[in-house]
Amino acid sequence: MPATDRDPAADPGALRRHPRLFRAADRRKRPRLRRTDITVTDEAAVRRAVKAASLGNAMEWFDFGVYAYLAATLGRVFFPSGNDTVQLLSSFATFAVAFLVRPLGGMFFGPMGDRLGRKKVLALTMILMAVGTFAIGLIPSYASIGFWAPALLIAFRMLQGFSTGGEYGGASTFIAEYAPDRRRGYFGSFLEAGTLAGYIGAAGLVTALTAWLGSDTMEAWGWRVPFLVAGPLGLVGLHLRMRLDETPAFQHLETDAAHPSEAADAVETTTKGDLAKIFREQWPMLLLCVALVGAYNITDYMVLSYMPTYLSDELGYSETHGLLILLLVMVLLMLIVTRVGRLSDRFGRKPVLMTGMLGFLLLSLPAFLLIGRGGIPAVTAGMLMLGLSLVCMLATMSSALPALFPTDVRYGSLSVGYNLSTSLFGGTTPLVITALIGATGSNLMPAYYAMGAALVGVVAVACMKETAQQPLEGSPPSVETHEEAAEMVMSRAPEPKF
């Protein structure tokens, strides 16, 4: 490698006069790869980590899915009777409240996860999520205690939102740091399989209860059942997470920090939750993260949370029919999401993400025109067009986002960026779309909103670096076998000189 390739900012004359000095400096910046620098993953440990992280994610989206699918019922239970649209808007506003506190949760739990470890913080967020959801199932109705009912609902929704602020950033970081570099997309896609499993569980349970009990009984007490299920689920998730070891990347970080050096000092100061430093040093990647997550979440919440309400309130379908169609689409997406994750390992994160963004940009309007025509085949076809575009993002985001940030600030930076964007664009999606339809009278507003989000996403994907099959920044290479590690060392060894 020529000297000028090593340090393009250096004076060419100095490079010619002191070649050995510059070669020594270059070796210090990029030391030779040793076998002990490479992490060889344990397949069983990776699968346990994926299972525990995915279950927590499934529970998170089960909680939010239940609320979204019962939005109309909860509006009647917790808010004064009168205008149905006002009740629905009040319910969606309470849905959005949880997202307003998510950035606070991200700023609290994220740096804590960089300081204390991923495992402990993920266990804590699981406990708080389960408590918040279970408690909602116990709140008396507005008819029983008046305005205390919506007040308590808002309080427990805020607890849900605060705990969730540390969930996605931690879970995606956990899987990304456990997975081998060449299969990070595949293992990361299981996190979003958990997302779909949570939504499917919520939609299936709400649909079954509504069909079995009827609307009147659901409004009387049946709506409580899905929320109360969160208690046992939380205990199972907590048990799985407490059995895990800390991620190899974080263990490596702790080992480096134990040795007095300039690099270790930098790690120590960063992992003490210095949010100011995260914003100061990581702001370009934070902005990119906000743009990517904003485009992803607007389309995600529109398809997976809002569509049953859209089909029932705007197009006149029964609540059960709308949920059944969405349930069918989500089962299909869950069956293919890990296969799309494999594609992101093979072809790269950017091509797969770009496919999803362009899908929403070009297909949203045709999809909603199909849905608006009515009839099960047309509605299902429109939903599939949206769902297949969404699955490209679902399968890829959980491996692409953690790779934006270095290991020592990954949990904190990702939690801050992800939750800021989710707060601004994700949880507000049902509320914004409902308000836009009410203001314009056009049932195509969801399509225009999704197209605007996708356009931002196209620009963001174009600006990001490709990270497939590469080590995470600040972490050693991660491989599946000792033979692969030996091959990597040999491939990077300097050519012998004679």
Coordinates of C-alpha atoms in Angstrom, one line a residue:
M1 CA 0.0 0.0 0.0
P2 CA 1.5 3.4 -1.0
A3 CA 2.3 5.8 1.8
T4 CA -0.1 8.4 0.4
D5 CA -3.0 5.8 0.8
R6 CA -2.3 5.6 4.4
D7 CA -2.5 9.3 5.3
P8 CA -3.7 11.5 2.4
A9 CA -3.5 14.6 4.6
A10 CA 0.2 14.1 5.3
D11 CA 2.9 16.1 3.5
P12 CA 4.3 14.1 0.5
G13 CA 7.8 15.3 1.3
A14 CA 7.5 14.0 4.9
L15 CA 6.3 10.7 3.6
R16 CA 9.4 10.3 1.4
R17 CA 11.8 11.4 4.2
H18 CA 10.3 9.2 7.0
P19 CA 8.6 6.2 5.4
R20 CA 9.3 3.9 8.4
L21 CA 7.8 6.4 10.8
F22 CA 4.6 6.6 8.8
R23 CA 4.4 2.8 8.4
A24 CA 4.7 2.4 12.2
A25 CA 2.0 5.0 12.7
D26 CA -0.2 3.2 10.2
R27 CA 0.3 -0.1 12.0
R28 CA -0.8 1.4 15.3
K29 CA -4.0 2.8 13.7
R30 CA -4.7 -0.5 11.9
P31 CA -3.0 -3.3 13.7
R32 CA -2.6 -6.7 12.2
L33 CA -5.6 -9.0 12.7
R34 CA -4.9 -11.8 15.1
R35 CA -6.9 -15.0 15.7
T36 CA -7.8 -13.8 19.3
D37 CA -9.3 -10.6 17.8
I38 CA -12.1 -12.6 16.1
T39 CA -15.3 -13.8 17.8
V40 CA -16.4 -17.3 17.0
T41 CA -20.1 -17.4 17.7
D42 CA -21.9 -20.2 19.5
E43 CA -24.9 -21.2 17.4
A44 CA -27.0 -22.3 20.4
A45 CA -26.2 -19.0 22.3
V46 CA -27.1 -17.0 19.2
R47 CA -30.5 -18.7 18.9
R48 CA -31.2 -18.2 22.6
A49 CA -30.5 -14.5 22.2
V50 CA -32.7 -14.2 19.2
K51 CA -35.5 -16.1 20.9
A52 CA -35.4 -13.9 24.0
A53 CA -35.1 -10.6 22.1
S54 CA -37.8 -11.5 19.6
L55 CA -40.2 -12.5 22.4
G56 CA -39.8 -9.2 24.0
N57 CA -40.4 -7.4 20.7
A58 CA -43.5 -9.6 20.1
M59 CA -44.8 -8.6 23.5
E60 CA -44.2 -4.9 22.8
W61 CA -46.2 -5.1 19.5
F62 CA -48.8 -7.3 21.0
D63 CA -49.5 -4.6 23.5
F64 CA -49.6 -1.8 20.9
G65 CA -51.5 -4.0 18.4
V66 CA -54.2 -4.8 21.0
Y67 CA -54.7 -1.1 21.7
A68 CA -54.8 -0.2 18.0
Y69 CA -57.3 -2.9 17.1
L70 CA -59.5 -2.1 20.1
A71 CA -59.3 1.7 19.5
A72 CA -63.0 2.2 18.7
T73 CA -64.0 0.1 21.7
L74 CA -61.6 1.8 24.1
G75 CA -62.9 5.2 22.8
R76 CA -66.4 4.2 24.0
V77 CA -65.1 2.7 27.3
F78 CA -62.8 5.5 28.5
F79 CA -64.2 8.7 27.0
P80 CA -67.5 10.6 27.3
S81 CA -70.2 9.4 24.9
G82 CA -71.2 11.7 22.1
N83 CA -69.5 12.0 18.7
D84 CA -68.0 8.7 17.5
T85 CA -65.2 10.5 15.6
V86 CA -64.2 12.5 18.7
Q87 CA -64.1 9.3 20.8
L88 CA -61.9 7.6 18.1
L89 CA -59.6 10.6 17.9
S90 CA -59.4 10.7 21.7
S91 CA -58.5 7.0 21.7
F92 CA -55.8 7.5 19.0
A93 CA -54.5 10.6 20.9
T94 CA -54.0 8.4 24.0
F95 CA -52.3 5.8 21.7
A96 CA -49.9 8.6 20.6
V97 CA -49.2 9.6 24.2
A98 CA -47.1 6.5 24.8
F99 CA -44.9 7.6 21.9
L100 CA -44.4 11.1 23.3
V101 CA -42.5 9.7 26.3
R102 CA -40.6 7.1 24.2
P103 CA -37.6 9.4 23.6
L104 CA -37.3 9.9 27.4
G105 CA -37.2 6.2 27.8
G106 CA -34.6 5.9 25.1
M107 CA -32.4 8.6 26.7
F108 CA -32.7 6.9 30.1
F109 CA -32.3 3.2 29.1
G110 CA -30.1 3.6 26.1
P111 CA -27.0 5.0 27.8
M112 CA -27.7 2.7 30.8
G113 CA -27.4 -0.2 28.4
D114 CA -24.0 1.1 27.1
R115 CA -22.8 1.4 30.7
L116 CA -24.3 -1.6 32.6
G117 CA -24.9 -4.0 29.7
R118 CA -27.6 -5.0 27.3
K119 CA -29.0 -7.9 29.3
K120 CA -29.9 -6.1 32.5
V121 CA -31.6 -3.2 30.8
L122 CA -33.6 -5.5 28.5
A123 CA -34.9 -7.4 31.6
L124 CA -36.0 -4.2 33.2
T125 CA -37.8 -2.9 30.2
M126 CA -39.6 -6.3 30.0
I127 CA -40.9 -5.9 33.5
L128 CA -42.1 -2.4 33.1
M129 CA -43.9 -3.2 29.8
A130 CA -45.7 -6.1 31.3
V131 CA -46.8 -4.1 34.3
G132 CA -48.1 -1.2 32.2
T133 CA -50.1 -3.4 29.9
F134 CA -51.6 -5.6 32.6
A135 CA -52.6 -2.5 34.6
I136 CA -54.6 -1.2 31.7
G137 CA -56.8 -4.3 31.8
L138 CA -57.7 -3.4 35.4
I139 CA -58.8 0.2 34.9
P140 CA -62.6 0.9 35.6
S141 CA -64.5 2.5 32.7
Y142 CA -65.5 6.1 32.3
A143 CA -69.0 5.3 33.4
S144 CA -67.7 4.0 36.7
I145 CA -65.1 6.5 37.8
G146 CA -65.4 9.4 35.3
F147 CA -62.3 11.3 34.2
W148 CA -60.1 9.2 36.4
A149 CA -60.5 6.4 33.7
P150 CA -58.8 8.3 30.9
A151 CA -56.3 9.7 33.4
L152 CA -55.2 6.3 34.5
L153 CA -55.2 5.0 30.9
I154 CA -52.9 7.9 29.9
A155 CA -50.6 7.2 32.9
F156 CA -50.2 3.5 32.1
R157 CA -49.8 4.2 28.4
M158 CA -46.9 6.5 29.4
L159 CA -45.3 3.7 31.4
Q160 CA -45.6 1.5 28.4
G161 CA -44.0 4.1 26.2
F162 CA -41.2 4.9 28.7
S163 CA -40.3 1.2 29.0
T164 CA -40.6 0.6 25.2
G165 CA -38.1 3.4 24.7
G166 CA -35.3 1.0 25.7
E167 CA -36.8 -2.1 24.0
Y168 CA -36.2 -1.9 20.3
G169 CA -32.7 -0.3 20.5
G170 CA -31.6 -2.9 23.0
A171 CA -33.2 -5.9 21.3
S172 CA -31.8 -5.0 17.9
T173 CA -28.4 -4.3 19.4
F174 CA -28.5 -7.5 21.3
I175 CA -29.1 -9.7 18.2
A176 CA -26.7 -7.7 16.0
E177 CA -23.9 -8.1 18.5
Y178 CA -24.5 -11.8 18.9
A179 CA -24.9 -12.7 15.2
P180 CA -22.1 -13.6 12.9
D181 CA -21.3 -10.9 10.4
R182 CA -22.4 -12.9 7.4
R183 CA -25.8 -13.8 8.8
R184 CA -26.7 -10.6 10.7
G185 CA -29.6 -9.8 8.4
Y186 CA -31.0 -13.3 8.8
F187 CA -30.9 -13.4 12.6
G188 CA -32.0 -9.7 12.8
S189 CA -35.1 -10.5 10.8
F190 CA -36.3 -12.7 13.6
L191 CA -36.8 -9.6 15.6
E192 CA -39.4 -8.3 13.1
A193 CA -40.8 -11.8 12.9
G194 CA -41.5 -11.2 16.6
T195 CA -43.1 -7.9 15.6
L196 CA -45.5 -9.7 13.2
A197 CA -46.1 -12.5 15.8
G198 CA -47.2 -9.8 18.3
Y199 CA -49.5 -8.2 15.8
I200 CA -50.9 -11.6 14.7
G201 CA -51.4 -12.6 18.3
A202 CA -53.2 -9.3 19.0
A203 CA -55.3 -9.4 15.9
G204 CA -56.2 -13.1 16.3
L205 CA -57.2 -12.7 19.9
V206 CA -59.2 -9.6 19.4
T207 CA -60.9 -11.1 16.3
A208 CA -61.7 -14.3 18.2
L209 CA -63.1 -12.5 21.2
T210 CA -65.2 -10.1 19.1
A211 CA -66.7 -13.0 17.1
W212 CA -67.3 -15.1 20.2
L213 CA -68.5 -12.4 22.6
G214 CA -70.1 -9.8 20.3
S215 CA -69.5 -6.0 20.4
D216 CA -71.6 -5.3 23.5
T217 CA -69.9 -7.9 25.7
M218 CA -66.5 -6.8 24.3
E219 CA -67.3 -3.2 25.4
A220 CA -68.5 -4.4 28.8
W221 CA -65.5 -6.6 29.8
G222 CA -64.1 -8.6 26.9
W223 CA -61.6 -5.8 25.9
R224 CA -59.8 -6.5 29.2
V225 CA -58.7 -10.0 28.3
P226 CA -56.0 -9.2 25.8
F227 CA -54.4 -6.7 28.2
L228 CA -54.4 -9.2 31.1
V229 CA -52.6 -11.8 28.9
A230 CA -49.5 -9.5 29.0
G231 CA -48.8 -10.5 32.6
P232 CA -47.9 -14.2 32.0
L233 CA -46.2 -13.3 28.7
G234 CA -44.0 -10.8 30.5
L235 CA -42.9 -13.4 33.1
V236 CA -41.9 -15.9 30.3
G237 CA -39.9 -13.2 28.5
L238 CA -38.2 -12.1 31.7
H239 CA -37.2 -15.7 32.4
L240 CA -35.7 -16.1 28.9
R241 CA -33.8 -12.9 29.1
M242 CA -32.3 -13.5 32.5
R243 CA -30.8 -16.8 31.3
L244 CA -28.7 -15.1 28.7
D245 CA -25.1 -14.1 28.8
E246 CA -24.0 -10.6 27.9
T247 CA -23.2 -10.0 24.2
P248 CA -19.7 -10.9 22.9
A249 CA -19.2 -7.3 21.6
F250 CA -20.0 -5.8 25.0
Q251 CA -17.8 -8.3 26.8
H252 CA -15.0 -7.3 24.4
L253 CA -15.7 -3.7 25.1
E254 CA -15.5 -4.3 28.9
T255 CA -12.2 -6.2 28.5
D256 CA -10.7 -3.3 26.5
A257 CA -11.9 -0.8 29.1
A258 CA -10.2 -2.7 31.9
H259 CA -6.8 -1.8 30.5
P260 CA -5.5 1.7 31.0
S261 CA -5.1 3.2 27.6
E262 CA -6.4 6.2 25.7
A263 CA -9.0 4.0 23.9
A264 CA -10.2 2.6 27.2
D265 CA -10.6 6.1 28.7
A266 CA -12.7 7.1 25.7
V267 CA -14.9 4.0 26.3
E268 CA -15.3 4.8 30.0
T269 CA -16.4 8.4 29.4
T270 CA -18.8 7.5 26.6
T271 CA -20.6 4.7 28.4
K272 CA -21.5 6.9 31.4
G273 CA -24.6 8.1 29.6
D274 CA -23.2 11.3 28.2
L275 CA -26.1 12.2 26.0
A276 CA -24.5 15.5 25.0
K277 CA -21.5 13.6 23.6
I278 CA -23.9 11.3 21.7
F279 CA -25.6 14.3 20.1
R280 CA -22.3 16.0 19.5
E281 CA -20.4 13.1 17.9
Q282 CA -23.1 11.0 16.4
W283 CA -25.5 13.7 15.0
P284 CA -25.0 12.8 11.3
M285 CA -25.9 9.1 12.0
L286 CA -28.7 10.2 14.3
L287 CA -30.3 12.3 11.5
L288 CA -29.9 9.4 9.1
C289 CA -31.5 7.0 11.7
V290 CA -34.4 9.4 12.3
A291 CA -35.1 9.6 8.5
L292 CA -34.9 5.8 8.0
V293 CA -37.0 5.1 11.0
G294 CA -39.6 7.8 10.2
A295 CA -40.2 6.4 6.7
Y296 CA -40.3 2.8 8.1
N297 CA -42.6 3.6 11.0
I298 CA -45.2 5.7 9.1
T299 CA -45.7 2.8 6.7
D300 CA -45.4 0.2 9.4
Y301 CA -48.1 1.7 11.7
M302 CA -50.3 2.5 8.7
V303 CA -50.4 -1.1 7.5
L304 CA -50.2 -3.0 10.7
S305 CA -52.1 -0.8 13.2
Y306 CA -54.3 1.6 11.3
M307 CA -55.7 -0.5 8.4
P308 CA -58.4 -2.3 10.4
T309 CA -59.8 1.0 11.7
Y310 CA -59.6 2.4 8.1
L311 CA -61.5 -0.5 6.7
S312 CA -64.2 -0.4 9.3
D313 CA -64.6 3.4 10.0
E314 CA -63.9 4.8 6.5
L315 CA -65.0 2.0 4.2
G316 CA -67.7 0.5 6.3
Y317 CA -66.4 -3.1 6.7
S318 CA -67.1 -4.9 9.9
E319 CA -64.3 -4.8 12.5
T320 CA -64.0 -8.6 12.2
H321 CA -63.6 -8.6 8.4
G322 CA -60.9 -5.9 8.5
L323 CA -58.9 -7.8 11.1
L324 CA -59.2 -11.1 9.3
I325 CA -57.8 -9.6 6.0
L326 CA -54.9 -8.0 7.9
L327 CA -54.3 -11.3 9.8
L328 CA -54.0 -13.2 6.5
V329 CA -51.5 -10.6 5.1
M330 CA -49.4 -10.6 8.4
V331 CA -49.2 -14.4 8.4
L332 CA -47.8 -14.3 4.9
L333 CA -45.3 -11.6 5.8
M334 CA -44.2 -13.6 8.9
L335 CA -43.6 -16.7 6.6
I336 CA -41.3 -14.8 4.3
V337 CA -39.6 -12.1 6.5
T338 CA -36.6 -14.3 7.4
R339 CA -36.1 -15.2 3.8
V340 CA -35.9 -11.5 2.9
G341 CA -33.4 -11.2 5.8
R342 CA -31.2 -13.7 4.0
L343 CA -31.5 -11.7 0.8
S344 CA -30.2 -8.6 2.7
D345 CA -27.1 -10.7 3.7
R346 CA -26.6 -11.8 0.1
F347 CA -27.3 -8.7 -1.8
G348 CA -26.9 -6.0 0.8
R349 CA -29.1 -3.9 3.1
K350 CA -29.4 -1.0 0.7
P351 CA -30.9 -2.8 -2.3
V352 CA -33.5 -4.5 -0.1
L353 CA -34.4 -1.3 1.8
M354 CA -34.6 0.6 -1.4
T355 CA -37.0 -2.0 -2.9
G356 CA -39.3 -1.4 0.1
M357 CA -39.2 2.4 -0.1
L358 CA -39.8 2.4 -3.9
G359 CA -42.6 0.0 -3.4
F360 CA -44.5 2.4 -1.1
L361 CA -43.6 5.3 -3.3
L362 CA -45.0 3.7 -6.5
L363 CA -47.6 1.3 -5.2
S364 CA -49.4 3.1 -2.4
L365 CA -51.9 4.9 -4.6
P366 CA -52.8 1.9 -6.7
A367 CA -53.1 -0.2 -3.5
F368 CA -55.5 2.2 -1.9
L369 CA -57.5 2.6 -5.1
L370 CA -57.9 -1.2 -5.1
I371 CA -58.9 -1.3 -1.4
G372 CA -61.4 1.5 -2.1
R373 CA -63.1 -0.6 -4.8
G374 CA -64.3 -3.0 -2.2
G375 CA -64.7 -6.7 -2.2
I376 CA -62.4 -9.3 -0.5
P377 CA -60.1 -10.0 -3.5
A378 CA -59.5 -6.3 -4.3
V379 CA -58.9 -5.4 -0.6
T380 CA -56.6 -8.4 -0.1
A381 CA -54.6 -7.5 -3.3
G382 CA -54.2 -3.9 -2.1
M383 CA -53.1 -5.0 1.3
L384 CA -50.6 -7.5 -0.2
M385 CA -49.0 -4.7 -2.3
L386 CA -48.5 -2.7 0.8
G387 CA -47.4 -5.7 2.9
L388 CA -44.8 -6.9 0.4
S389 CA -43.2 -3.5 0.3
L390 CA -43.2 -3.3 4.1
V391 CA -41.6 -6.7 4.6
C392 CA -38.4 -5.4 2.8
M393 CA -38.1 -2.9 5.6
L394 CA -39.1 -5.3 8.4
A395 CA -36.5 -7.8 7.4
T396 CA -33.6 -5.3 7.1
M397 CA -34.0 -2.5 9.6
S398 CA -33.0 -4.5 12.6
S399 CA -29.6 -5.3 11.1
A400 CA -29.1 -2.0 9.3
L401 CA -29.8 0.4 12.2
P402 CA -27.4 -1.0 14.8
A403 CA -24.6 -0.9 12.2
L404 CA -24.9 2.9 12.0
F405 CA -23.2 3.4 15.4
P406 CA -20.0 2.2 17.2
T407 CA -20.3 -0.4 19.9
D408 CA -19.6 1.9 22.9
V409 CA -22.6 4.1 22.1
R410 CA -24.7 1.8 20.0
Y411 CA -27.5 1.1 22.5
G412 CA -27.8 4.8 23.5
S413 CA -27.5 6.3 20.1
L414 CA -29.9 3.9 18.5
S415 CA -32.5 4.2 21.3
V416 CA -32.3 8.0 21.0
G417 CA -32.6 8.2 17.2
Y418 CA -35.2 5.4 16.9
N419 CA -37.5 6.8 19.6
L420 CA -37.3 10.4 18.5
S421 CA -38.4 9.3 15.1
T422 CA -41.0 6.9 16.4
S423 CA -42.4 9.6 18.6
L424 CA -42.7 12.2 15.9
F425 CA -43.8 9.9 13.0
G426 CA -44.8 6.5 14.2
G427 CA -47.3 6.7 17.0
T428 CA -48.9 9.8 15.5
T429 CA -49.7 8.0 12.2
P430 CA -53.2 6.8 13.0
L431 CA -54.1 10.2 14.5
V432 CA -52.6 12.2 11.6
I433 CA -54.3 10.0 8.9
T434 CA -57.7 10.2 10.7
A435 CA -57.4 14.0 11.0
L436 CA -56.3 14.3 7.3
I437 CA -59.3 12.2 6.1
G438 CA -61.6 14.3 8.3
A439 CA -60.2 17.6 7.0
T440 CA -60.1 16.7 3.3
G441 CA -62.8 14.1 3.0
S442 CA -60.5 12.0 0.8
N443 CA -60.0 8.3 1.6
L444 CA -56.7 8.4 -0.3
M445 CA -54.9 10.5 2.3
P446 CA -53.1 7.4 3.8
A447 CA -51.6 6.7 0.4
Y448 CA -50.3 10.2 0.0
Y449 CA -48.9 10.2 3.5
A450 CA -47.1 6.9 2.9
M451 CA -45.7 8.2 -0.4
G452 CA -44.3 11.3 1.3
A453 CA -42.6 9.1 3.9
A454 CA -41.2 6.7 1.3
L455 CA -39.7 9.6 -0.6
V456 CA -37.8 10.7 2.5
G457 CA -36.8 7.0 2.9
V458 CA -35.4 6.8 -0.6
V459 CA -33.1 9.7 0.0
A460 CA -32.0 8.3 3.4
V461 CA -31.2 4.8 2.0
A462 CA -29.2 6.5 -0.8
C463 CA -27.1 8.3 1.8
M464 CA -26.3 5.3 4.1
K465 CA -23.3 3.0 3.8
E466 CA -23.5 -0.7 2.9
T467 CA -22.8 -2.7 6.1
A468 CA -23.8 -6.3 5.0
Q469 CA -21.2 -9.0 5.9
Q470 CA -19.0 -6.4 7.6
P471 CA -18.0 -6.2 11.3
L472 CA -19.9 -3.8 13.5
E473 CA -18.0 -0.5 14.0
G474 CA -16.0 -0.8 17.2
S475 CA -16.4 -4.6 17.5
P476 CA -14.1 -7.4 16.3
P477 CA -15.1 -9.6 13.3
S478 CA -17.6 -12.2 14.2
V479 CA -17.7 -15.6 12.4
E480 CA -19.4 -19.0 12.8
T481 CA -16.5 -21.4 12.8
H482 CA -12.8 -21.6 13.8
E483 CA -12.0 -22.5 10.2
E484 CA -13.6 -19.3 9.0
A485 CA -11.6 -17.3 11.6
A486 CA -8.3 -18.9 10.5
E487 CA -9.1 -18.1 6.8
M488 CA -9.8 -14.5 7.7
V489 CA -6.5 -14.2 9.5
M490 CA -4.6 -15.7 6.6
S491 CA -6.4 -13.5 4.1
R492 CA -5.4 -10.3 6.0
A493 CA -1.8 -11.3 6.7
P494 CA 0.8 -9.2 4.9
E495 CA 2.6 -10.7 1.9
P496 CA 6.1 -12.0 2.8
K497 CA 9.0 -10.0 1.6
F498 CA 12.1 -11.6 0.1

